[in-house]
Amino acid sequence: MADATPSSPSSTTSPTFDEVFCGLLPRLYRRAVMLAGSRHSAEDVVHEAYLKLAARPQRFLAHPEPYAYAFTTVLNIARDAHRRDRRQVPVDAMEGVEAAGTGGTTAGLGGVTGAGAWDGGMEQRHAELEAVRLLGRLSHRQAGIVILVDLDGYTIDQAAQIMKVHRGTAARHRARALDRLRAHLVDTQHGRGGR
């Protein structure tokens, strides 16, 4: 009984900035990879977001939805980094990563294992790389809306609030993004069928 009394005040205290942010890290890293294009860049983006949010932890902790607040920060940092990098290195890095990461390895595993067999996570990794590549074809605002609505499950209204845009603007960005992705996929399928 005496042990239960001291633990109850500690359980009623509000979580610290680090506790809340660390709880969001896996989700933020996954989204940052989709926005930044590589794991290394995503780590830099999330680290910079941590530093930016840690400067004013009260705002982060007082926000009704800390993930949304952190995601907006990650999105802005990824956008700024992309603009800087685009001026410095005009190279499509994803094609090199995709070719190196999935080239012979996937084919080798596919030939050895049967359908439905575990492939060591290669299929999931290939799907993640493909999602990153496709999201890279969108503007950061379009990619942010698609991630929030289609991957994170927010409504258009919620995504618009998170992105600090009007609902109609968010819906228009999402519609244009999905149209662009569909057109790319159709072009890709026609290209494969014509070979």
CSV table of C-alpha atoms in Angstrom, one decimal, residues 47-163:
chain,number,residue,atom,x,y,z
A,47,HIS,CA,16.6,15.7,-36.0
A,48,GLU,CA,16.2,19.2,-37.2
A,49,ALA,CA,12.4,19.0,-36.4
A,50,TYR,CA,13.3,17.9,-32.9
A,51,LEU,CA,15.7,20.8,-32.4
A,52,LYS,CA,13.1,23.3,-33.7
A,53,LEU,CA,10.3,21.9,-31.5
A,54,ALA,CA,12.5,21.6,-28.5
A,55,ALA,CA,13.2,25.3,-28.7
A,56,ARG,CA,9.5,25.9,-27.7
A,57,PRO,CA,8.4,22.7,-26.1
A,58,GLN,CA,5.3,24.3,-24.5
A,59,ARG,CA,3.7,24.9,-27.9
A,60,PHE,CA,4.3,21.3,-28.9
A,61,LEU,CA,3.0,19.9,-25.6
A,62,ALA,CA,0.0,22.2,-25.6
A,63,HIS,CA,-1.1,21.3,-29.1
A,64,PRO,CA,-4.2,19.1,-29.1
A,65,GLU,CA,-2.5,16.8,-31.6
A,66,PRO,CA,1.2,16.7,-31.2
A,67,TYR,CA,1.8,14.4,-34.2
A,68,ALA,CA,0.1,16.9,-36.5
A,69,TYR,CA,2.2,19.7,-35.1
A,70,ALA,CA,5.4,17.6,-35.5
A,71,PHE,CA,4.4,16.4,-39.0
A,72,THR,CA,3.9,20.0,-40.2
A,73,THR,CA,7.4,20.9,-38.9
A,74,VAL,CA,8.9,17.8,-40.6
A,75,LEU,CA,7.1,18.7,-43.9
A,76,ASN,CA,8.4,22.3,-43.8
A,77,ILE,CA,11.9,21.2,-43.1
A,78,ALA,CA,11.8,18.5,-45.8
A,79,ARG,CA,10.5,21.1,-48.3
A,80,ASP,CA,13.2,23.6,-47.4
A,81,ALA,CA,15.9,20.9,-47.7
A,82,HIS,CA,14.6,19.8,-51.1
A,83,ARG,CA,14.7,23.4,-52.4
A,84,ARG,CA,18.3,23.7,-51.1
A,85,ASP,CA,19.3,20.3,-52.6
A,86,ARG,CA,17.6,21.0,-55.9
A,87,ARG,CA,19.8,24.0,-56.4
A,88,GLN,CA,22.9,22.1,-55.6
A,89,VAL,CA,22.5,18.7,-57.1
A,90,PRO,CA,20.1,18.4,-60.1
A,91,VAL,CA,20.1,14.5,-60.0
A,92,ASP,CA,17.3,12.1,-59.5
A,93,ALA,CA,18.8,10.1,-56.7
A,94,MET,CA,15.9,7.7,-56.3
A,95,GLU,CA,16.6,5.9,-59.6
A,96,GLY,CA,20.1,5.1,-58.4
A,97,VAL,CA,18.8,3.9,-55.0
A,98,GLU,CA,16.0,1.9,-56.6
A,99,ALA,CA,18.4,0.2,-59.1
A,100,ALA,CA,21.0,-0.6,-56.4
A,101,GLY,CA,18.5,-1.7,-53.8
A,102,THR,CA,16.2,-3.9,-55.8
A,103,GLY,CA,18.2,-4.9,-58.9
A,104,GLY,CA,19.4,-8.5,-58.7
A,105,THR,CA,18.4,-9.2,-55.1
A,106,THR,CA,14.7,-9.2,-55.6
A,107,ALA,CA,15.0,-11.3,-58.8
A,108,GLY,CA,17.3,-13.8,-57.0
A,109,LEU,CA,14.9,-14.2,-54.1
A,110,GLY,CA,11.9,-14.4,-56.3
A,111,GLY,CA,13.4,-17.2,-58.3
A,112,VAL,CA,14.3,-19.2,-55.3
A,113,THR,CA,11.2,-18.8,-53.2
A,114,GLY,CA,7.7,-19.7,-54.3
A,115,ALA,CA,4.7,-17.4,-54.3
A,116,GLY,CA,3.5,-16.4,-50.9
A,117,ALA,CA,6.9,-17.4,-49.3
A,118,TRP,CA,8.7,-14.9,-47.0
A,119,ASP,CA,11.2,-13.0,-49.0
A,120,GLY,CA,13.1,-11.4,-46.2
A,121,GLY,CA,11.1,-8.2,-46.3
A,122,MET,CA,12.3,-7.3,-49.9
A,123,GLU,CA,8.8,-7.0,-51.3
A,124,GLN,CA,7.8,-4.5,-48.5
A,125,ARG,CA,11.0,-2.6,-48.9
A,126,HIS,CA,10.4,-2.4,-52.7
A,127,ALA,CA,6.9,-1.1,-52.0
A,128,GLU,CA,8.3,1.5,-49.7
A,129,LEU,CA,10.9,2.7,-52.2
A,130,GLU,CA,8.1,2.8,-54.9
A,131,ALA,CA,5.9,4.9,-52.6
A,132,VAL,CA,8.9,7.3,-51.9
A,133,ARG,CA,9.6,7.5,-55.7
A,134,LEU,CA,5.9,8.3,-56.5
A,135,LEU,CA,5.6,10.9,-53.7
A,136,GLY,CA,8.8,12.5,-55.0
A,137,ARG,CA,6.9,13.3,-58.2
A,138,LEU,CA,4.5,15.6,-56.2
A,139,SER,CA,5.0,19.0,-54.6
A,140,HIS,CA,5.7,18.8,-50.9
A,141,ARG,CA,2.2,20.2,-50.1
A,142,GLN,CA,0.6,17.6,-52.4
A,143,ALA,CA,2.7,14.8,-50.8
A,144,GLY,CA,1.8,16.1,-47.3
A,145,ILE,CA,-1.9,16.0,-48.0
A,146,VAL,CA,-1.7,12.5,-49.6
A,147,ILE,CA,0.3,11.2,-46.6
A,148,LEU,CA,-2.1,12.7,-44.0
A,149,VAL,CA,-5.3,11.6,-45.8
A,150,ASP,CA,-4.4,8.4,-47.5
A,151,LEU,CA,-1.7,7.0,-45.3
A,152,ASP,CA,-2.4,8.5,-41.8
A,153,GLY,CA,-6.2,8.3,-42.2
A,154,TYR,CA,-7.1,12.0,-41.5
A,155,THR,CA,-10.1,13.6,-43.1
A,156,ILE,CA,-9.6,16.4,-45.6
A,157,ASP,CA,-10.8,18.9,-43.0
A,158,GLN,CA,-8.3,17.6,-40.5
A,159,ALA,CA,-5.5,17.6,-43.0
A,160,ALA,CA,-6.4,21.2,-44.1
A,161,GLN,CA,-6.2,22.3,-40.4
A,162,ILE,CA,-2.8,20.5,-40.0
A,163,MET,CA,-1.4,22.0,-43.2
